[in-house]
PDB file of C-alpha atoms and ligand atoms in Angstrom:
ATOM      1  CA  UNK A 748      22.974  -1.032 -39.790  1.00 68.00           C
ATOM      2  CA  UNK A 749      21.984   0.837 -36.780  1.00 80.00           C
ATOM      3  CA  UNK A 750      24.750   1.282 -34.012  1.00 93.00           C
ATOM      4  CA  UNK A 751      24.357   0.861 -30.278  1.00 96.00           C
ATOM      5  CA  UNK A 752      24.346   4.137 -29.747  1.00 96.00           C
ATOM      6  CA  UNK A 753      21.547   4.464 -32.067  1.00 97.00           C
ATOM      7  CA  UNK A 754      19.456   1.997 -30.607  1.00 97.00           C
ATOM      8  CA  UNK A 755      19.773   3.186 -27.329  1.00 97.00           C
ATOM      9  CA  UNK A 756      18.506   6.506 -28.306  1.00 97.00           C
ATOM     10  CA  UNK A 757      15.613   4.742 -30.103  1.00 97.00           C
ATOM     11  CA  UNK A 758      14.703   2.606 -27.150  1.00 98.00           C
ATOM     12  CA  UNK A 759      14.769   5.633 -24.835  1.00 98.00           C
ATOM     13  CA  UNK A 760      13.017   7.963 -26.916  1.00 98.00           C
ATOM     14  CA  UNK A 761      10.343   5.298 -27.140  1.00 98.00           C
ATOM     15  CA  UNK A 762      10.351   4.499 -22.781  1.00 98.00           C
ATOM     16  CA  UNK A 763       9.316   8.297 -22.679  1.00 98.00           C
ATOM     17  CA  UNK A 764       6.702   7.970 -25.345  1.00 98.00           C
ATOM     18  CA  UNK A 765       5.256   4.804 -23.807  1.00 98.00           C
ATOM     19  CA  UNK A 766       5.526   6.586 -20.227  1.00 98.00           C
ATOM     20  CA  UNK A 767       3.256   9.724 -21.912  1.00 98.00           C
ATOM     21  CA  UNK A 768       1.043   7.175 -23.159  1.00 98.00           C
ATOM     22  CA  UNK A 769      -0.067   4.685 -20.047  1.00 98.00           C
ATOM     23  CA  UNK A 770       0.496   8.313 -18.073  1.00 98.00           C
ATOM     24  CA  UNK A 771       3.258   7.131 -15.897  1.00 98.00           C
ATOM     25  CA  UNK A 772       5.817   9.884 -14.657  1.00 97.00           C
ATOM     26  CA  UNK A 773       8.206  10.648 -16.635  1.00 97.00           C
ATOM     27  CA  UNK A 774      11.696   8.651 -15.653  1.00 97.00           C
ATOM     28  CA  UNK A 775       9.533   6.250 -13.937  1.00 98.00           C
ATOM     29  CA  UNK A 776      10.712   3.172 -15.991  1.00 98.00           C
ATOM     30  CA  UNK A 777      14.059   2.340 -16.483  1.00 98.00           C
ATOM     31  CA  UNK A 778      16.554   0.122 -19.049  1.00 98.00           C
ATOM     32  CA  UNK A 779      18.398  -2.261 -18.307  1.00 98.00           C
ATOM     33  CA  UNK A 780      20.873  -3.670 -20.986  1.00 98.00           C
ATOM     34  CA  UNK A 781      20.293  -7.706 -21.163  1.00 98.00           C
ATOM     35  CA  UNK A 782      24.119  -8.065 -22.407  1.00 98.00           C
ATOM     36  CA  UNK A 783      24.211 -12.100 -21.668  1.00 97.00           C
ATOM     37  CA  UNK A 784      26.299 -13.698 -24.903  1.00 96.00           C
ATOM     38  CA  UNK A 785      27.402 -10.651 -26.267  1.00 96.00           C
ATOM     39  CA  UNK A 786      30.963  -9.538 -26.081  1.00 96.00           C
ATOM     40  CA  UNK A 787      32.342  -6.757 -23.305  1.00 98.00           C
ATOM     41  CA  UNK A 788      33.407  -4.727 -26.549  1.00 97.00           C
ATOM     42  CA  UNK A 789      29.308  -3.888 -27.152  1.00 97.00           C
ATOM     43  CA  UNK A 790      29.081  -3.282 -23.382  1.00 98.00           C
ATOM     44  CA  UNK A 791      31.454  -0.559 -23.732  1.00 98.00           C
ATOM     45  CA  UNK A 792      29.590   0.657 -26.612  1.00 97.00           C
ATOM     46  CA  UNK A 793      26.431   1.188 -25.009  1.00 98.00           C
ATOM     47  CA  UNK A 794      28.325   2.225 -21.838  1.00 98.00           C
ATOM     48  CA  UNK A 795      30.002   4.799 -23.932  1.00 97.00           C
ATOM     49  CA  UNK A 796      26.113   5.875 -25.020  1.00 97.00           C
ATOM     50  CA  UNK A 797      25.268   6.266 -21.462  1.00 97.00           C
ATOM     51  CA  UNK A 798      23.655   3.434 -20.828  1.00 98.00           C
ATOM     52  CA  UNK A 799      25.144   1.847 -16.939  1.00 98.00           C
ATOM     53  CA  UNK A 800      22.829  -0.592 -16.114  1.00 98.00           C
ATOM     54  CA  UNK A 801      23.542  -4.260 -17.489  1.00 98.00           C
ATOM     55  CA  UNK A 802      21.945  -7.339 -16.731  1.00 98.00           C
ATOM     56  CA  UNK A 803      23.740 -10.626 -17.581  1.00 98.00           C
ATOM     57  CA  UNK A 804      22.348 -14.435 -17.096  1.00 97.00           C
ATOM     58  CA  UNK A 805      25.700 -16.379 -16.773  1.00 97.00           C
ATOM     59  CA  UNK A 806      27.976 -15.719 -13.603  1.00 98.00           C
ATOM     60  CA  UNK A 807      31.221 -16.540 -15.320  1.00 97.00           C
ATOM     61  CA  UNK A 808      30.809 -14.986 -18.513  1.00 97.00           C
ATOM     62  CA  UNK A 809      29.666 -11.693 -16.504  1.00 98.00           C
ATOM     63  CA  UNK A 810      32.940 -12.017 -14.328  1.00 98.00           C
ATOM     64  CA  UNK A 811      35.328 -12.281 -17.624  1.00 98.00           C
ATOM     65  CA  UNK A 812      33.125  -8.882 -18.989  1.00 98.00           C
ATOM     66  CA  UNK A 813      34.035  -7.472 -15.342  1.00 98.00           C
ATOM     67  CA  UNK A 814      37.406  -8.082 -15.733  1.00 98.00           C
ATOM     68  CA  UNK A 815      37.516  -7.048 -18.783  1.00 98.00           C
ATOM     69  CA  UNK A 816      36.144  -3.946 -18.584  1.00 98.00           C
ATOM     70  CA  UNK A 817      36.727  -2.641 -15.067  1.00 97.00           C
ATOM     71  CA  UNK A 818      34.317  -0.236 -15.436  1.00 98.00           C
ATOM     72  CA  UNK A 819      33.441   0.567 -11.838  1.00 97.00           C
ATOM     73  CA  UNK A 820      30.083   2.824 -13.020  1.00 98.00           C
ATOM     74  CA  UNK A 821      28.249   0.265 -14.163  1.00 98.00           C
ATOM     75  CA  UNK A 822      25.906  -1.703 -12.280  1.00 98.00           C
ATOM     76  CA  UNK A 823      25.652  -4.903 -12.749  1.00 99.00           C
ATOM     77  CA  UNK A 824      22.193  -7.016 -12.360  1.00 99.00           C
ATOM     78  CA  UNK A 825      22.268 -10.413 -12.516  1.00 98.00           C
ATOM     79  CA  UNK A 826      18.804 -11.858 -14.042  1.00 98.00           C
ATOM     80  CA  UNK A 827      19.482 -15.785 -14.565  1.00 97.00           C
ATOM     81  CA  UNK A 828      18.229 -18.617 -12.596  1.00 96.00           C
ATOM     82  CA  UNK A 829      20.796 -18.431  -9.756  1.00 96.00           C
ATOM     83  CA  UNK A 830      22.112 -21.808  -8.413  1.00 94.00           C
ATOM     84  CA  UNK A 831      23.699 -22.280  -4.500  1.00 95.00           C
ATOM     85  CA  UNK A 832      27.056 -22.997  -5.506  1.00 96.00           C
ATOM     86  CA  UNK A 833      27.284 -19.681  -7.799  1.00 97.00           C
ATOM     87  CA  UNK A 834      25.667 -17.086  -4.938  1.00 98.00           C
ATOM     88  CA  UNK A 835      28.856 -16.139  -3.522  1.00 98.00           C
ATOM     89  CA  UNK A 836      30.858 -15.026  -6.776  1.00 98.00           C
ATOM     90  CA  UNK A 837      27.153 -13.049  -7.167  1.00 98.00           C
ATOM     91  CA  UNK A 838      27.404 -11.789  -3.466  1.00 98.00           C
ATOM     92  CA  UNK A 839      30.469 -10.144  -4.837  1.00 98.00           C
ATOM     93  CA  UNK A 840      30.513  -8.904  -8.042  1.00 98.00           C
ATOM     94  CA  UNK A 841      26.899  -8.099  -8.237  1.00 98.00           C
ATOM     95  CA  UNK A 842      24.704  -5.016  -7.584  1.00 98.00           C
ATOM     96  CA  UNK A 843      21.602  -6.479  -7.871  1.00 99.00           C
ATOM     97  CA  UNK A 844      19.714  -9.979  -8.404  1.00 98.00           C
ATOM     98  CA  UNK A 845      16.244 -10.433 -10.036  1.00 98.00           C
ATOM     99  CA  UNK A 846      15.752 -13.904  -9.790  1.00 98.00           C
ATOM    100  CA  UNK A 847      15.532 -14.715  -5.657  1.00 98.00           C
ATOM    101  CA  UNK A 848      12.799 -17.501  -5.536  1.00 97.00           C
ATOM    102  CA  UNK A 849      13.324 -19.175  -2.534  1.00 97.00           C
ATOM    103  CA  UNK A 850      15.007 -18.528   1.080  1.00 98.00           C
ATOM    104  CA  UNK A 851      18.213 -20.626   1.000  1.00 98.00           C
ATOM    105  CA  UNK A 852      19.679 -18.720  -1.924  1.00 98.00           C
ATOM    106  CA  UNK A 853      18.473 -15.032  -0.169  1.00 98.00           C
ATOM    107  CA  UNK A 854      19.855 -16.419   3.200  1.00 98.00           C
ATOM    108  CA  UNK A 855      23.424 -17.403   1.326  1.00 98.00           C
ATOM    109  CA  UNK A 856      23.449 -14.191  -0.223  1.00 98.00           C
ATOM    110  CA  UNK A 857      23.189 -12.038   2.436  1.00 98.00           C
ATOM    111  CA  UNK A 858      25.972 -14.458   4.526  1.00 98.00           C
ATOM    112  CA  UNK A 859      28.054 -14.370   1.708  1.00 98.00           C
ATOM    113  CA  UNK A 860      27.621 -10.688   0.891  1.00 98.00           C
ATOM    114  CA  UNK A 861      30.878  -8.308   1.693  1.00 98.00           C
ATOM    115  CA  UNK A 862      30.672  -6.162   4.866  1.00 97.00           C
ATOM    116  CA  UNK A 863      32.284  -3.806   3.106  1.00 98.00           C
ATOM    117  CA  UNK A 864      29.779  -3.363   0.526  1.00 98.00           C
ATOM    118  CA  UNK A 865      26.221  -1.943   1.154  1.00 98.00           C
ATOM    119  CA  UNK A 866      23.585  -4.743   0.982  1.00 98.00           C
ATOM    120  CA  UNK A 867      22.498  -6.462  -2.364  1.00 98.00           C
ATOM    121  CA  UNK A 868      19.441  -5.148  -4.185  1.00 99.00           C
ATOM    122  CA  UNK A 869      16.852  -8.411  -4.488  1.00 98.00           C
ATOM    123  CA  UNK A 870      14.305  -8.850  -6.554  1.00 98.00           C
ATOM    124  CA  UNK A 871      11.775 -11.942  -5.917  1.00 98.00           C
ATOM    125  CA  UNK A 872      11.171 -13.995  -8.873  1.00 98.00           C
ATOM    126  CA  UNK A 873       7.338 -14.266  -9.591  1.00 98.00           C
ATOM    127  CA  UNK A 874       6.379 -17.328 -11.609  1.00 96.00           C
ATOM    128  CA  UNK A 875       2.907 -15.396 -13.334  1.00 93.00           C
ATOM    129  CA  UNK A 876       2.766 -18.380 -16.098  1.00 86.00           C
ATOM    130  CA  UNK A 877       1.907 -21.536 -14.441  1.00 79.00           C
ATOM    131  CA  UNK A 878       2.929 -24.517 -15.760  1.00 72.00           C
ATOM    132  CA  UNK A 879       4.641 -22.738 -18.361  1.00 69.00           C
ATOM    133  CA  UNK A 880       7.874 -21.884 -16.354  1.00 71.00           C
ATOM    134  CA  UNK A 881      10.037 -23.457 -14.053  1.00 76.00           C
ATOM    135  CA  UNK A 882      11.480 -20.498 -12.207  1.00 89.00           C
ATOM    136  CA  UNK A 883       9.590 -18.201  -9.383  1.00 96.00           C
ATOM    137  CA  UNK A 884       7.972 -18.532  -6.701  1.00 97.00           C
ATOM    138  CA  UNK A 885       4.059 -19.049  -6.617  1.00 96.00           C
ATOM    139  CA  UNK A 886       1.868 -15.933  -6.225  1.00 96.00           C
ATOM    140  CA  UNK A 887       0.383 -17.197  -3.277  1.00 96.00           C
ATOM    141  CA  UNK A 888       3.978 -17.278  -1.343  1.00 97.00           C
ATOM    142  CA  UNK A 889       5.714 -13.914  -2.593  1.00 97.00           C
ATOM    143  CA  UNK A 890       4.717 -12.265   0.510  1.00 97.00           C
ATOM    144  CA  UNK A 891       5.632 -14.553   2.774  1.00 98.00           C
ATOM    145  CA  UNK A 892       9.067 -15.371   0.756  1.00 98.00           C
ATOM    146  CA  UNK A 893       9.640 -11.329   0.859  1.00 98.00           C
ATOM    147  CA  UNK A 894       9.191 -10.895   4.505  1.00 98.00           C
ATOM    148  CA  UNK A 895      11.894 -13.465   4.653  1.00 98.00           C
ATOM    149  CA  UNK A 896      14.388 -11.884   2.247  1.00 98.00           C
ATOM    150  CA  UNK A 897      13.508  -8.423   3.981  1.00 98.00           C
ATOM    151  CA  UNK A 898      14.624  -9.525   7.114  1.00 98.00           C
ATOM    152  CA  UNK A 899      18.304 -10.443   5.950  1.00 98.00           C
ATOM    153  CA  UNK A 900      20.700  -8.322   6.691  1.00 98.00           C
ATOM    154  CA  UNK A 901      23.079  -8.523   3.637  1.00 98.00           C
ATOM    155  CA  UNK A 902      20.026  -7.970   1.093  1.00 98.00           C
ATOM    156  CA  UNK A 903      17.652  -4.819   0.576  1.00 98.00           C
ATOM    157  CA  UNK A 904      14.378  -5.761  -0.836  1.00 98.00           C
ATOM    158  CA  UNK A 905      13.514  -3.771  -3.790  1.00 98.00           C
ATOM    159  CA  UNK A 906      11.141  -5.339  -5.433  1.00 98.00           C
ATOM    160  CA  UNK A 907       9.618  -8.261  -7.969  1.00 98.00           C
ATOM    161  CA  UNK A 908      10.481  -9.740 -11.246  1.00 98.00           C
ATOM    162  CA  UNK A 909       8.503 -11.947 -13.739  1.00 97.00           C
ATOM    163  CA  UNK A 910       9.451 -13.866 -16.891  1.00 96.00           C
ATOM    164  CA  UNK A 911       5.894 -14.529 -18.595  1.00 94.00           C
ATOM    165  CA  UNK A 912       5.358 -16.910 -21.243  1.00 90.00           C
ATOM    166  CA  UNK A 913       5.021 -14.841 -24.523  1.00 90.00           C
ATOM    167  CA  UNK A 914       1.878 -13.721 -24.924  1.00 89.00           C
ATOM    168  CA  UNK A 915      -0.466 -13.304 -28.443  1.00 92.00           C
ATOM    169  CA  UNK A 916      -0.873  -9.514 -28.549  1.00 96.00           C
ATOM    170  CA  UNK A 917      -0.570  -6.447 -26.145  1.00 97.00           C
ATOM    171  CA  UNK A 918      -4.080  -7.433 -24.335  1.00 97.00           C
ATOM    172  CA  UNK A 919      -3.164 -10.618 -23.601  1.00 96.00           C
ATOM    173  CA  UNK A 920       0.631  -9.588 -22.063  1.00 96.00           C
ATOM    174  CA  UNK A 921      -1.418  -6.913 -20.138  1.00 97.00           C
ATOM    175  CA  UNK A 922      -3.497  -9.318 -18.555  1.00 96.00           C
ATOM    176  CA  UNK A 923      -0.924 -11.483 -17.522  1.00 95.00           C
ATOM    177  CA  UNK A 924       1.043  -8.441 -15.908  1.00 97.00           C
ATOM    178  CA  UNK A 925      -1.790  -7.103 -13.588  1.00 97.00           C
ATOM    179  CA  UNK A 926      -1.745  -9.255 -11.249  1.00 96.00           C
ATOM    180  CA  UNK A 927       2.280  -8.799 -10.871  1.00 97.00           C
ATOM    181  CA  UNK A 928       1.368  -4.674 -10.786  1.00 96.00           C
ATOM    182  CA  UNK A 929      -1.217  -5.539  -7.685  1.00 96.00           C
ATOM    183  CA  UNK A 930       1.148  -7.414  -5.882  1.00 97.00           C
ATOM    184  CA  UNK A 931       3.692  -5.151  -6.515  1.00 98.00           C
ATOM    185  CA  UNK A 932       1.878  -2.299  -5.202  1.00 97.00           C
ATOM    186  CA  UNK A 933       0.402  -4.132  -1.689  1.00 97.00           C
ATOM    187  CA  UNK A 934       4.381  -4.945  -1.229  1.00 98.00           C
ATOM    188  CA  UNK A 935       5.370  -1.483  -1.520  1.00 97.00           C
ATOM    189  CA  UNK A 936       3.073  -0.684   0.862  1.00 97.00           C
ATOM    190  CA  UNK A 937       4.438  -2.958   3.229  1.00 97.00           C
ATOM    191  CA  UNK A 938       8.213  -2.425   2.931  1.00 98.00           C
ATOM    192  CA  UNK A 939       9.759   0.779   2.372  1.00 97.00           C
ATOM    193  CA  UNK A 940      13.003   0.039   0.476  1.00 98.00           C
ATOM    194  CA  UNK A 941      10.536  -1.945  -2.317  1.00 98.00           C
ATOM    195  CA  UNK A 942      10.732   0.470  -5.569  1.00 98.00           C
ATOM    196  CA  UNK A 943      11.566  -1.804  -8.205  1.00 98.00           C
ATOM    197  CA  UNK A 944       9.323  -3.717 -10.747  1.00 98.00           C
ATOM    198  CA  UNK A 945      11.630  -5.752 -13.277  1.00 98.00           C
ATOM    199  CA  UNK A 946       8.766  -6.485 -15.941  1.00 98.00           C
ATOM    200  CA  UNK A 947       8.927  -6.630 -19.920  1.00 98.00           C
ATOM    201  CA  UNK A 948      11.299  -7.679 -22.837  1.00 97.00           C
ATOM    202  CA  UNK A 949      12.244  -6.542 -26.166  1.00 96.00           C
ATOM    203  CA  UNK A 950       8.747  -8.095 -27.273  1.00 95.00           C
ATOM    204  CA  UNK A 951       6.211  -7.144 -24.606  1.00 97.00           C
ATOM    205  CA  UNK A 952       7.947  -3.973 -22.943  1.00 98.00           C
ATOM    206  CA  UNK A 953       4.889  -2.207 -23.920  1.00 98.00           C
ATOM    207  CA  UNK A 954       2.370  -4.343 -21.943  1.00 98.00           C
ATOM    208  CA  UNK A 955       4.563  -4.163 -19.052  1.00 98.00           C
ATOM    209  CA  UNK A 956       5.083  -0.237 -18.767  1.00 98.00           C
ATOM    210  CA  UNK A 957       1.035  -0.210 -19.508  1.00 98.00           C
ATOM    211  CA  UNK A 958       1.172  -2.301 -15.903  1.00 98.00           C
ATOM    212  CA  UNK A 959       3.391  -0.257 -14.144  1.00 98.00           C
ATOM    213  CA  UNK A 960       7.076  -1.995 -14.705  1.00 98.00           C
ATOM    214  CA  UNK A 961       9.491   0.091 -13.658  1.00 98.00           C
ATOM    215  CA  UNK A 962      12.558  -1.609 -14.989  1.00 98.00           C
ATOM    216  CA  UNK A 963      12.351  -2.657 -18.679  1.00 98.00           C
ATOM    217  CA  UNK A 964      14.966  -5.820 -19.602  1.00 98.00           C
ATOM    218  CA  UNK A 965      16.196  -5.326 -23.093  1.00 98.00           C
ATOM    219  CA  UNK A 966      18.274  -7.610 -25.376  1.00 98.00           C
ATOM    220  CA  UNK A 967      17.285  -8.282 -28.537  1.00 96.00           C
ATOM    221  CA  UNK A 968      16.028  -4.643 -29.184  1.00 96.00           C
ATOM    222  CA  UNK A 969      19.452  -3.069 -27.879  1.00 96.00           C
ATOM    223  CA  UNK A 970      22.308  -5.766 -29.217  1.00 95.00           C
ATOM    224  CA  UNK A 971      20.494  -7.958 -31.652  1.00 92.00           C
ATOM    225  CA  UNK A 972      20.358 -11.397 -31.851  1.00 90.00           C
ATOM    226  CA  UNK A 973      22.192 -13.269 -29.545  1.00 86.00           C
ATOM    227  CA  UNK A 974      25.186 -15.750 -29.791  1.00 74.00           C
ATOM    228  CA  UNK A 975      24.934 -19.322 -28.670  1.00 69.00           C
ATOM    229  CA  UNK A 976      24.858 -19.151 -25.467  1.00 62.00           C
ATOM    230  CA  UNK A 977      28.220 -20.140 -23.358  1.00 57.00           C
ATOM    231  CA  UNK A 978      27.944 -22.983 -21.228  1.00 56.00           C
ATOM    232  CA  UNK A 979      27.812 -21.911 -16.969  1.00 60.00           C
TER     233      UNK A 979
HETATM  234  C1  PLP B1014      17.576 -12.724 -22.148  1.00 75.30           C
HETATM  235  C2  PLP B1014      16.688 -12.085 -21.135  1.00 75.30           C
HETATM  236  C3  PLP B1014      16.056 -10.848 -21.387  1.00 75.30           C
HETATM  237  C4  PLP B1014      16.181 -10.101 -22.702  1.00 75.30           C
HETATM  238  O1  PLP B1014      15.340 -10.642 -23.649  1.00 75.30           O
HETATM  239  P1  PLP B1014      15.149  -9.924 -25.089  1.00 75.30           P
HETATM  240  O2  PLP B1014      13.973 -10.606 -25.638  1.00 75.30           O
HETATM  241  O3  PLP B1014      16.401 -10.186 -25.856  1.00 75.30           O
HETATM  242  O4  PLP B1014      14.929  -8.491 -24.843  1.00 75.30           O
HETATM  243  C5  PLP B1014      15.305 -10.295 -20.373  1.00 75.30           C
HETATM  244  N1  PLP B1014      15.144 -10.902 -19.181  1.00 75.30           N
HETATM  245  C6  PLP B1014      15.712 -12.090 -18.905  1.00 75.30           C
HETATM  246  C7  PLP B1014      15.520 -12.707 -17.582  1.00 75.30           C
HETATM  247  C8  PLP B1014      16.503 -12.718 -19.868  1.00 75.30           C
HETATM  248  O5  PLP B1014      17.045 -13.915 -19.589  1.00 75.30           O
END
């Protein structure tokens, strides 16, 4: 069986090729290590690897892998749907949050975020599938909704996020991402601190990079399959 270490290497070697590829510049898109059931031990494995960037979906699960591994070089990103009564333990602990997708969670953020800690790295939440998913906001709104965030205090803008629904082959996952890379682009263009396009999965990474993500989330690929997932 491959180890972490292994698969990191893999999945990195193959970022660069897919960079080459869709001629993005090299470094341009990042990993982050979707860790969310899987035990701190494995964090430290990849961490060990050189991989510092994880993203985890449950709040207290990813404050038990804190404590556990009080690892203070790892930044933490937390990518689940993100209820009010959980934003200040996320104010806290958190580096960054991808899934901002409406103004009452931004504005407790930013309240709630320590003054002795530079502001929180957002992400708005796009919903680019409709029906199909629950979480983000409408495309029609993100600009308005990011004005909003931008102007918060405790939060830096950096960006958007999207969760599509799984699409049949790479044409159709590239179709469903351009829009996401347009808006994306006329943000950036707008507001300086945006950088930051958290797009693709362990199944449709390669559309994504194609459409300009710049931050690939990777679970599966990286850890294997995941445990039952622990109750919030
Ligand atoms: C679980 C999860 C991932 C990782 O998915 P894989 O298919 O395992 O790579 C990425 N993003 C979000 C928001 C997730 O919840």
């Amino acid at each position: 069986m491959a180890s972490i270490a292994d698969n990191i290497r893999r999945i990195r070697d193959r970022l660069r090729a897919l960079e080459t590829q869709y001629r993005r510049p090299p470094g341009s898109v990042e990993l982050l290590a979707v860790s969310k059931t899987h035990p701190a031990a494995l964090i430290r494995e990849a961490f060990d690897a050189g991989q510092h960037a994880f993203g985890e979906n449950y709040v207290q699960e990813a404050l038990d892998k804190m404590d556990e591994l009080a690892l203070p070089q790892i930044v933490w990103h937390f990518i689940g749907p993100l209820q009010s009564n959980k934003t200040r333990d996320v104010a806290a602990r958190f580096h960054w949050v991808h899934s901002v997708d409406r103004l009452r969670i931004a504005q407790r953020l930013s309240g709630q975020r320590p003054a002795d800690l530079p502001p929180l790295n957002v992400l708005v939440q796009v919903n680019i599938s409709g029906e199909a998913s629950k979480s983000g906001v409408a495309p029609d709104e993100v600009d308005a909704l990011c004005d909003a965030v931008a102007a918060l205090p405790g939060i830096r803008l950096r960006g958007l996020m999207a969760i599509p629904a799984p699409g049949r082959d790479l044409e159709a996952q590239r179709r469903v991402y351009r829009p996401l890379a347009g808006q994306f682009e006329a943000l950036r263009q707008r507001h300086a601190t945006v950088d930051t396009l958290s797009a693709g999965m362990s199944d449709d990474h390669e559309a994504a990079i194609a459409e300009g993500s710049t931050l690939v989330r990777m679970g599966t690929a990286l850890f294997g399959q995941r445990r039952p997932a622990a109750a919030d």
